[in-house]
Amino acid sequence: MASKPTVPDHVPAHCVGAFNLYKSPEMRPTPFGDPFAAVAKLLDGPSVFYAPETTRDGQGAWIVTTAEEQRNVLQDGASFSSYRRIFSSAIGEDWPVIPLELDPPEHGKYRSMLNPLLSPKRVAALEPFVTAKAVELIEGLKARGASAEIMTEFAFPLAVSVFLAFLGIPDDRLMEFVGWANELLHMGPAERTAAAHKVLNFLESMIAQRKAQPADDFMTFLVKAQVEGRPLTDQEIRSIAVLLFIGGLDTVATAIGLDLYFLARNPDRQQELRDNPAIMPSAVEEMLRAFPSVTPIRTATRDMDLGGCPIRKGDLVSCPSMASSRDPAEFPDPNTIDFNREDNRHTAFSYGPHRCLGSHLARREIIIALNEWFARIPPFRIKEGTAPVTFGGFVFGVENLVLDWS
Amino acid sequence: MIIKVDREKCAGHARCWALAPELFELDDEGYVLPRDIIVPAGQEALAGRATRACPERALSIGED
Ligand code: HEM
Ligand code: SF4
């Protein structure tokens, strides 16, 4: 007999759902898939349900679908803790990545220290670098021919080099970093552990180097930063650096890839952007709403009732941004992609105190990437005979995205 | 017309400021300043749009 997934005793049968962020058919790698449409269908059902085995390591979790209920969870750090050892568990240790896995009020101390570095005004200073890099990459792939695999030739190299420049890491090892991020986020436990060690070793050598030889970069900032009137400990520094590494490496590339995947299959929408380039910022917001990639997860710190379901202290509560961003109560016609959508309070960057620290940088990077792409590449489509593959999981995405503009 | 600001709820998305930089001021960390905003005559529609753009529902329209 096939073993049935286990459901804890306190979860009533009517609260158990069949959907799973990793294993449902549309969540698995799918040629020409649309995992977002599959998640959007959850909004026809209950606002909260229990999904057995829905996390990467096979644990069950409550899945919260509506924007309103997700806001209740994500704004309430006292009832929903974000401490899960997402990184340290991979190496058999027990420490939080900072600030994501600290709860308020502890969280605020570090967040305040980091906010100015990635505020909307500060991000403007990084724009010339992002533009130059985008132009260099696009001109490079154009010179090679009239088609290219966009994730490895454009989206990842762009996102990763911007990120490395911000951290102060030279980009001669760029593709090595891309590999580590991929192993960490998308591979099995053995690869994950090995990658975690590689990332930590690298960051530790960086920290030591910046202590000896300060530079004008984020790593040096961390080495010199103060919290509560004392310098950060080495452990704190690595907990912050590791999180930036995880948070900033593949999310931006993923967003660029998902946007180009959509546009390649919808020539009329490309034309809309070519006819009216000024709508790019609002089009990017709309595509962040339609194709967000991240699922915030929390642990309940007390027993409570949520959406009519009994949550117990210690239960995992998962808030897929792809569900709340398709909530008809928050977004009229949620499955229509409207580049001029007003009141677009999408959830791609989460809600509450942990709102994505890199959101302002991420937005600018995506806008610049698409602007430069449209300025240089004629109408494009998926290359005949190739099939992009979409996937669900902890970070949604697309791979093997070969575009053709011959 | 005024915009009431619930600074506790503000999470620094800066969507209000992106739409109406002349109405909203952000602090160095990128969060909206903790005070109600008096909307100049003629800017009511913009104020309404910016208020509705806040993902956290930290902004609301009030009478002065
Ligand atoms: C389109 C690109 C991106 C998306 C969709 C995204 C999404 C998110 C989401 C949903 C969260 C909240 C997680 C939670 O509440 O559990 C988050 C947090 C975070 N992100 Fe991003 N992110 C992006 C880009 C970036 C970049 C470029 C950086 C770094 C420069 C970054 C750094 C962070 C950090 C440090 C946090 C934790 C903030 C805290 O706990 O206070 N992200 N991101
Ligand atoms: S949009 Fe809302 S959360 Fe964002 S800065 Fe303005 S008030 Fe704060």
PDB file of N, CA and C in Angstrom, chain A residues 71 75 112 115-116 120-121 285 330 342-343 345 350-352 355 360 363, chain B residues 11-15 17 26 28-31 49 52-57:
ATOM      1  N   ARG A  71      -1.751  39.172   4.871  1.00  0.00           N
ATOM      2  CA  ARG A  71      -1.334  40.408   5.536  1.00  0.00           C
ATOM      3  C   ARG A  71      -1.412  40.207   7.051  1.00  0.00           C
ATOM      4  N   GLN A  75       2.179  40.589   8.900  1.00  0.00           N
ATOM      5  CA  GLN A  75       2.368  41.811   9.689  1.00  0.00           C
ATOM      6  C   GLN A  75       2.505  41.502  11.181  1.00  0.00           C
ATOM      7  N   SER A 112      17.128  48.458  10.654  1.00  0.00           N
ATOM      8  CA  SER A 112      17.394  49.891  10.604  1.00  0.00           C
ATOM      9  C   SER A 112      18.799  50.170  10.116  1.00  0.00           C
ATOM     10  N   ASN A 115      18.621  49.281   6.175  1.00  0.00           N
ATOM     11  CA  ASN A 115      17.691  49.998   5.293  1.00  0.00           C
ATOM     12  C   ASN A 115      18.321  51.106   4.450  1.00  0.00           C
ATOM     13  N   PRO A 116      19.128  51.980   5.064  1.00  0.00           N
ATOM     14  CA  PRO A 116      19.632  53.102   4.261  1.00  0.00           C
ATOM     15  C   PRO A 116      20.453  52.646   3.061  1.00  0.00           C
ATOM     16  N   PRO A 120      15.297  53.707  -1.647  1.00  0.00           N
ATOM     17  CA  PRO A 120      15.068  54.120  -3.044  1.00  0.00           C
ATOM     18  C   PRO A 120      16.103  55.137  -3.513  1.00  0.00           C
ATOM     19  N   LYS A 121      16.506  56.055  -2.638  1.00  0.00           N
ATOM     20  CA  LYS A 121      17.452  57.089  -3.070  1.00  0.00           C
ATOM     21  C   LYS A 121      18.838  56.499  -3.314  1.00  0.00           C
ATOM     22  N   GLU A 285       5.785  46.401 -12.552  1.00  0.00           N
ATOM     23  CA  GLU A 285       5.007  46.155 -11.327  1.00  0.00           C
ATOM     24  C   GLU A 285       3.945  45.095 -11.583  1.00  0.00           C
ATOM     25  N   GLU A 330      -8.548  41.651  -3.950  1.00  0.00           N
ATOM     26  CA  GLU A 330      -7.534  42.700  -3.895  1.00  0.00           C
ATOM     27  C   GLU A 330      -7.275  43.271  -5.294  1.00  0.00           C
ATOM     28  N   GLU A 342      -4.040  50.062 -11.874  1.00  0.00           N
ATOM     29  CA  GLU A 342      -3.914  51.005 -10.761  1.00  0.00           C
ATOM     30  C   GLU A 342      -4.053  50.253  -9.434  1.00  0.00           C
ATOM     31  N   ASP A 343      -3.675  50.897  -8.364  1.00  0.00           N
ATOM     32  CA  ASP A 343      -3.805  50.307  -7.025  1.00  0.00           C
ATOM     33  C   ASP A 343      -3.148  48.933  -6.965  1.00  0.00           C
ATOM     34  N   ARG A 345      -1.172  46.896  -5.290  1.00  0.00           N
ATOM     35  CA  ARG A 345      -0.370  46.606  -4.086  1.00  0.00           C
ATOM     36  C   ARG A 345      -0.056  45.119  -4.068  1.00  0.00           C
ATOM     37  N   SER A 350       6.469  40.654  -0.313  1.00  0.00           N
ATOM     38  CA  SER A 350       5.916  40.331   1.002  1.00  0.00           C
ATOM     39  C   SER A 350       5.343  41.571   1.698  1.00  0.00           C
ATOM     40  N   TYR A 351       4.786  41.345   2.856  1.00  0.00           N
ATOM     41  CA  TYR A 351       4.203  42.401   3.671  1.00  0.00           C
ATOM     42  C   TYR A 351       4.961  42.488   4.991  1.00  0.00           C
ATOM     43  N   GLY A 352       4.748  43.576   5.697  1.00  0.00           N
ATOM     44  CA  GLY A 352       5.180  43.648   7.091  1.00  0.00           C
ATOM     45  C   GLY A 352       6.657  43.921   7.258  1.00  0.00           C
ATOM     46  N   ARG A 355       9.386  42.974   4.721  1.00  0.00           N
ATOM     47  CA  ARG A 355       9.282  43.444   3.326  1.00  0.00           C
ATOM     48  C   ARG A 355      10.682  43.455   2.698  1.00  0.00           C
ATOM     49  N   HIS A 360      13.719  47.802  -3.796  1.00  0.00           N
ATOM     50  CA  HIS A 360      13.905  48.991  -4.645  1.00  0.00           C
ATOM     51  C   HIS A 360      14.988  48.742  -5.690  1.00  0.00           C
ATOM     52  N   ARG A 363      13.472  46.239  -8.365  1.00  0.00           N
ATOM     53  CA  ARG A 363      12.610  46.949  -9.322  1.00  0.00           C
ATOM     54  C   ARG A 363      13.416  47.663 -10.389  1.00  0.00           C
TER      55      ARG A 363
ATOM     56  N   ALA B  11       5.948  49.685   5.997  1.00  0.00           N
ATOM     57  CA  ALA B  11       7.086  48.770   5.891  1.00  0.00           C
ATOM     58  C   ALA B  11       8.080  49.241   4.847  1.00  0.00           C
ATOM     59  N   GLY B  12       7.938  50.481   4.407  1.00  0.00           N
ATOM     60  CA  GLY B  12       8.936  51.040   3.496  1.00  0.00           C
ATOM     61  C   GLY B  12       8.853  50.558   2.060  1.00  0.00           C
ATOM     62  N   HIS B  13       7.669  50.208   1.576  1.00  0.00           N
ATOM     63  CA  HIS B  13       7.552  49.826   0.165  1.00  0.00           C
ATOM     64  C   HIS B  13       7.792  51.029  -0.749  1.00  0.00           C
ATOM     65  N   ALA B  14       7.524  52.220  -0.228  1.00  0.00           N
ATOM     66  CA  ALA B  14       7.725  53.462  -0.986  1.00  0.00           C
ATOM     67  C   ALA B  14       6.844  53.567  -2.225  1.00  0.00           C
ATOM     68  N   ARG B  15       5.746  52.885  -2.242  1.00  0.00           N
ATOM     69  CA  ARG B  15       4.853  52.979  -3.394  1.00  0.00           C
ATOM     70  C   ARG B  15       4.138  54.331  -3.409  1.00  0.00           C
ATOM     71  N   TRP B  17       5.327  57.165  -2.340  1.00  0.00           N
ATOM     72  CA  TRP B  17       6.327  58.125  -2.791  1.00  0.00           C
ATOM     73  C   TRP B  17       6.593  57.981  -4.291  1.00  0.00           C
ATOM     74  N   LEU B  26      10.091  60.502   2.557  1.00  0.00           N
ATOM     75  CA  LEU B  26      10.623  59.297   3.186  1.00  0.00           C
ATOM     76  C   LEU B  26      11.812  59.660   4.071  1.00  0.00           C
ATOM     77  N   ASP B  28      15.546  58.463   5.971  1.00  0.00           N
ATOM     78  CA  ASP B  28      16.755  57.895   5.359  1.00  0.00           C
ATOM     79  C   ASP B  28      16.671  56.391   5.167  1.00  0.00           C
ATOM     80  N   GLU B  29      15.807  55.761   5.942  1.00  0.00           N
ATOM     81  CA  GLU B  29      15.662  54.318   5.789  1.00  0.00           C
ATOM     82  C   GLU B  29      14.653  53.965   4.701  1.00  0.00           C
ATOM     83  N   GLY B  30      13.928  54.987   4.199  1.00  0.00           N
ATOM     84  CA  GLY B  30      12.955  54.721   3.144  1.00  0.00           C
ATOM     85  C   GLY B  30      11.528  54.510   3.648  1.00  0.00           C
ATOM     86  N   TYR B  31      11.269  54.906   4.886  1.00  0.00           N
ATOM     87  CA  TYR B  31       9.905  54.775   5.435  1.00  0.00           C
ATOM     88  C   TYR B  31       9.242  56.149   5.441  1.00  0.00           C
ATOM     89  N   ARG B  49      -5.046  57.912  -5.077  1.00  0.00           N
ATOM     90  CA  ARG B  49      -4.346  56.815  -5.758  1.00  0.00           C
ATOM     91  C   ARG B  49      -3.146  56.352  -4.948  1.00  0.00           C
ATOM     92  N   ARG B  52      -4.202  54.315  -1.981  1.00  0.00           N
ATOM     93  CA  ARG B  52      -4.631  52.956  -2.325  1.00  0.00           C
ATOM     94  C   ARG B  52      -3.462  52.091  -2.768  1.00  0.00           C
ATOM     95  N   ALA B  53      -2.322  52.707  -3.097  1.00  0.00           N
ATOM     96  CA  ALA B  53      -1.172  51.922  -3.565  1.00  0.00           C
ATOM     97  C   ALA B  53      -0.383  51.302  -2.425  1.00  0.00           C
ATOM     98  N   CYS B  54      -0.687  51.645  -1.188  1.00  0.00           N
ATOM     99  CA  CYS B  54       0.097  51.133  -0.058  1.00  0.00           C
ATOM    100  C   CYS B  54      -0.264  49.679   0.239  1.00  0.00           C
ATOM    101  N   PRO B  55       0.679  48.752   0.051  1.00  0.00           N
ATOM    102  CA  PRO B  55       0.380  47.340   0.279  1.00  0.00           C
ATOM    103  C   PRO B  55       0.017  47.029   1.734  1.00  0.00           C
ATOM    104  N   GLU B  56       0.519  47.843   2.657  1.00  0.00           N
ATOM    105  CA  GLU B  56       0.305  47.540   4.077  1.00  0.00           C
ATOM    106  C   GLU B  56      -0.988  48.136   4.623  1.00  0.00           C
ATOM    107  N   ARG B  57      -1.673  48.939   3.812  1.00  0.00           N
ATOM    108  CA  ARG B  57      -2.839  49.702   4.291  1.00  0.00           C
ATOM    109  C   ARG B  57      -2.434  50.625   5.438  1.00  0.00           C
TER     110      ARG B  57
END
